[in-house]
Short mmCIF file of C-alpha atoms and ligand atoms in Angstrom, two decimals:
data_model
loop_
_atom_site.label_atom_id
_atom_site.label_comp_id
_atom_site.label_asym_id
_atom_site.label_seq_id
_atom_site.Cartn_x
_atom_site.Cartn_y
_atom_site.Cartn_z
CA MET B 1 0.00 0.00 0.00
CA ARG B 2 1.25 3.52 -0.83
CA PRO B 3 2.27 5.42 2.37
CA THR B 4 -0.15 8.22 3.30
CA THR B 5 0.77 11.74 4.33
CA GLY B 6 -1.10 14.04 6.69
CA GLU B 7 -2.75 15.49 3.59
CA GLU B 8 -4.30 12.22 2.50
CA CYS B 9 -7.00 9.93 3.85
CA GLN B 10 -6.15 6.30 4.57
CA ASP B 11 -7.41 5.33 1.11
CA GLY B 12 -5.09 7.83 -0.60
CA ARG B 13 -7.73 10.48 -1.37
CA VAL B 14 -6.80 14.09 -0.58
CA SER B 15 -8.22 14.97 2.85
CA ILE B 16 -11.01 17.50 3.31
CA ASP B 17 -8.60 19.61 5.42
CA ARG B 18 -6.14 19.82 2.55
CA LYS B 19 -8.92 20.70 0.09
CA LEU B 20 -10.19 23.46 2.37
CA PHE B 21 -6.67 24.84 2.67
CA GLU B 22 -6.17 24.75 -1.10
CA ALA B 23 -9.56 26.37 -1.72
CA VAL B 24 -8.78 29.26 0.65
CA GLU B 25 -5.33 29.61 -0.90
CA ARG B 26 -6.94 29.79 -4.35
CA LEU B 27 -9.40 32.46 -3.20
CA GLY B 28 -6.61 34.49 -1.58
CA ALA B 29 -4.56 34.36 -4.79
CA ALA B 30 -7.55 35.50 -6.87
CA ILE B 31 -8.25 38.42 -4.53
CA ASP B 32 -4.57 39.40 -4.49
CA ALA B 33 -4.43 39.29 -8.29
CA ALA B 34 -7.49 41.54 -8.61
CA LEU B 35 -6.13 43.96 -6.02
CA ARG B 36 -2.72 43.93 -7.74
CA ARG B 37 -4.38 44.92 -11.06
CA PHE B 38 -6.20 47.75 -9.27
CA ALA B 39 -2.92 48.83 -7.65
CA VAL B 40 -1.03 48.90 -10.98
CA ASP B 41 -3.85 50.88 -12.62
CA HIS B 42 -3.58 53.53 -9.89
CA GLY B 43 0.19 53.69 -9.43
CA LEU B 44 0.21 51.81 -6.12
CA SER B 45 2.06 48.79 -4.78
CA LEU B 46 0.00 45.79 -3.67
CA LEU B 47 0.69 46.66 -0.02
CA GLN B 48 -0.42 50.26 -0.53
CA ALA B 49 -3.66 48.99 -2.09
CA GLN B 50 -4.14 46.59 0.85
CA LEU B 51 -3.64 49.50 3.25
CA LEU B 52 -6.23 51.55 1.37
CA GLU B 53 -8.67 48.65 1.57
CA THR B 54 -8.04 48.09 5.30
CA LEU B 55 -8.18 51.77 6.27
CA GLY B 56 -11.20 52.24 4.01
CA GLU B 57 -13.27 50.37 6.62
CA GLY B 58 -13.20 53.64 8.53
CA THR B 59 -11.35 52.55 11.67
CA PRO B 60 -8.03 54.43 12.20
CA ARG B 61 -5.16 52.03 12.86
CA ARG B 62 -1.77 52.17 14.55
CA ILE B 63 1.20 51.27 12.35
CA GLY B 64 1.85 48.20 14.53
CA ASP B 65 -1.72 46.95 14.11
CA LEU B 66 -1.54 47.45 10.34
CA ALA B 67 1.70 45.47 10.25
CA ALA B 68 0.18 42.61 12.26
CA GLU B 69 -3.08 42.64 10.29
CA LEU B 70 -1.32 42.53 6.92
CA ALA B 71 1.42 40.18 8.17
CA VAL B 72 4.33 42.43 7.16
CA SER B 73 7.15 44.03 9.17
CA LEU B 74 6.81 47.39 10.89
CA PRO B 75 9.39 49.16 8.66
CA THR B 76 7.68 47.79 5.54
CA VAL B 77 4.25 49.05 6.54
CA SER B 78 5.73 52.34 7.76
CA ASP B 79 7.35 52.89 4.33
CA ALA B 80 4.08 52.07 2.55
CA VAL B 81 2.14 54.49 4.77
CA GLY B 82 4.80 57.13 4.01
CA SER B 83 4.25 56.56 0.27
CA LEU B 84 0.48 56.91 0.70
CA GLN B 85 1.08 60.14 2.61
CA ALA B 86 3.36 61.45 -0.16
CA LYS B 87 0.58 60.70 -2.67
CA GLY B 88 -1.92 62.59 -0.53
CA LEU B 89 -3.93 59.42 0.21
CA ALA B 90 -3.30 59.04 3.95
CA ARG B 91 -2.20 61.02 6.98
CA ARG B 92 -1.06 60.37 10.53
CA VAL B 93 -3.12 61.84 13.37
CA PRO B 94 -2.61 61.80 17.17
CA ASP B 95 -4.08 58.78 18.98
CA PRO B 96 -6.68 60.15 21.45
CA ASP B 97 -6.08 57.12 23.72
CA ASP B 98 -2.29 57.39 23.79
CA ARG B 99 -0.50 60.73 24.15
CA ARG B 100 2.56 59.53 22.26
CA GLY B 101 0.69 57.32 19.82
CA VAL B 102 -0.15 57.97 16.19
CA LEU B 103 -3.00 56.62 14.07
CA VAL B 104 -3.18 56.31 10.29
CA VAL B 105 -6.32 57.52 8.51
CA LEU B 106 -7.18 58.05 4.86
CA SER B 107 -7.43 61.50 3.33
CA GLU B 108 -10.51 62.44 1.33
CA GLU B 109 -8.75 61.33 -1.85
CA GLY B 110 -7.70 58.11 -0.12
CA GLU B 111 -11.33 57.44 0.86
CA ARG B 112 -12.38 58.02 -2.74
CA LEU B 113 -9.80 55.55 -4.03
CA ALA B 114 -10.69 52.99 -1.33
CA ALA B 115 -14.35 53.23 -2.39
CA LEU B 116 -13.29 52.69 -5.99
CA ALA B 117 -11.30 49.60 -4.94
CA ARG B 118 -14.38 48.22 -3.15
CA LYS B 119 -16.47 48.86 -6.25
CA THR B 120 -13.87 47.20 -8.49
CA LEU B 121 -13.64 44.11 -6.27
CA GLY B 122 -17.40 44.12 -5.57
CA PRO B 123 -18.32 41.44 -8.13
CA MET B 124 -15.99 39.00 -6.31
CA LEU B 125 -18.04 39.42 -3.13
CA THR B 126 -21.19 38.19 -4.81
CA ALA B 127 -19.58 35.21 -6.53
CA ALA B 128 -21.19 32.84 -4.00
CA ALA B 129 -24.57 34.60 -4.02
CA GLU B 130 -26.34 31.59 -5.53
CA VAL B 131 -25.17 29.25 -2.76
CA PRO B 132 -28.02 28.87 -0.19
CA GLU B 133 -27.63 31.31 2.68
CA LYS B 134 -27.52 28.46 5.22
CA ASP B 135 -24.46 26.99 3.48
CA ARG B 136 -22.73 30.38 3.33
CA GLU B 137 -23.37 30.80 7.07
CA ILE B 138 -21.77 27.42 7.76
CA ALA B 139 -18.80 28.38 5.55
CA LEU B 140 -18.34 31.64 7.48
CA GLY B 141 -18.34 29.75 10.79
CA VAL B 142 -15.79 27.20 9.51
CA LEU B 143 -13.48 29.93 8.20
CA LEU B 144 -13.68 31.97 11.41
CA ARG B 145 -12.99 28.88 13.53
CA THR B 146 -9.99 28.12 11.34
CA ILE B 147 -8.73 31.70 11.70
CA ALA B 148 -9.17 31.46 15.49
CA ALA B 149 -7.19 28.18 15.55
CA LEU B 150 -4.40 29.70 13.44
CA TYR B 151 -4.37 32.73 15.76
CA ARG B 152 -3.94 30.47 18.81
CA MET B 153 -1.18 28.55 16.99
CA GLY B 154 0.64 31.83 16.29
CA PHE B 155 0.28 31.79 12.50
CA ILE B 156 -1.95 34.90 12.67
CA THR B 157 -0.74 37.63 15.01
CA LEU B 158 -3.75 39.92 15.00
CA ASP B 159 -7.38 38.92 14.65
CA ARG B 160 -10.59 40.91 15.10
CA SER B 161 -13.21 38.18 14.77
CA CYS B 162 -15.76 36.93 17.29
CA PHE B 163 -14.20 33.56 18.15
CA THR B 164 -11.05 35.21 19.54
CA CYS B 165 -12.91 37.98 21.34
CA ARG B 166 -13.29 38.34 25.09
CA HIS B 167 -16.89 39.46 24.59
CA TYR B 168 -18.00 36.34 22.71
CA ASP B 169 -20.35 34.17 24.77
CA PRO B 170 -20.65 30.74 23.13
CA GLY B 171 -23.55 29.89 25.42
CA GLY B 172 -25.86 32.34 23.62
CA PRO B 173 -24.19 32.63 21.33
CA ARG B 174 -24.13 36.36 21.92
CA CYS B 175 -21.92 39.43 22.20
CA LEU B 176 -21.67 40.47 25.83
CA LEU B 177 -20.39 43.93 24.92
CA LEU B 178 -22.99 44.87 22.33
CA GLN B 179 -25.67 42.88 24.16
CA MET B 180 -26.92 41.18 21.04
CA PRO B 181 -27.40 37.62 19.89
CA LEU B 182 -24.84 36.42 17.37
CA ARG B 183 -26.62 34.35 14.76
CA PRO B 184 -24.22 32.67 12.28
CA ALA B 185 -24.58 35.52 9.80
CA ASP B 186 -23.91 38.11 12.54
CA LEU B 187 -20.40 36.86 13.31
CA ARG B 188 -17.88 39.60 12.62
CA VAL B 189 -14.59 39.23 10.78
CA ARG B 190 -13.08 42.67 11.46
CA CYS B 191 -14.91 44.06 14.47
CA PRO B 192 -13.83 47.51 15.72
CA GLU B 193 -14.96 46.52 19.26
CA HIS B 194 -12.96 43.28 19.30
CA THR B 195 -10.96 42.72 22.48
CA PRO B 196 -8.58 39.75 22.50
CA ALA B 197 -9.63 36.98 24.87
CA ALA B 198 -7.09 36.12 27.55
CA ALA B 199 -5.03 32.98 26.90
CA GLY B 200 -6.98 29.92 28.01
CA ASP B 201 -10.43 31.55 27.56
S1 SF4 U 301 -17.19 42.77 20.37
FE1 SF4 U 301 -17.26 42.33 18.16
S2 SF4 U 301 -15.83 40.63 17.86
FE2 SF4 U 301 -16.34 40.73 20.05
S3 SF4 U 301 -18.02 39.26 20.29
FE3 SF4 U 301 -18.87 41.33 20.03
S4 SF4 U 301 -19.33 41.47 17.82
FE4 SF4 U 301 -17.88 39.75 18.10
#
């Protein structure tokens, strides 16, 4: 019998875990490729376009958080923010919660370009629209649980989703902070109110 690897079932078929991993990898590559095309069309690097997309959510971010969220080094993200500033697309403002801290926000022109990026990538968001809502809800739960596991394993250094949040009550399930039930479709991926759960929670 042919020896199996961790990626294969006993009978030699590729495991569901491996297929999930490959499917997510494929999606990530497609999104990156679309964002890269947008970036080239607008004289940006891929990282600058990712920063526009992230900051376009409306929540100001510290440089360190941006670096962790986009999985790049501090100097790299700092350089990219500097380039966005030089292009008039972003600016640094004082952090109201930290006297010595600085937050990055988009300028008006940056907001306009971020909205254009969302519009350009919009058709990708509805690619699964014909899949029954129940199945999409299950998929969201599976992906968020996988992200939470990767976060606990140290492969993801910053996460803002419900399953790694101190305010998530699995008994409800509900959000203890916002005092609302969390149905599968309510789970958040990038929640501005997210507070990391303590280790062991
Ligand atoms: S604060 Fe946000 S991330 Fe945390 S449980 Fe509530 S909705 Fe989810």
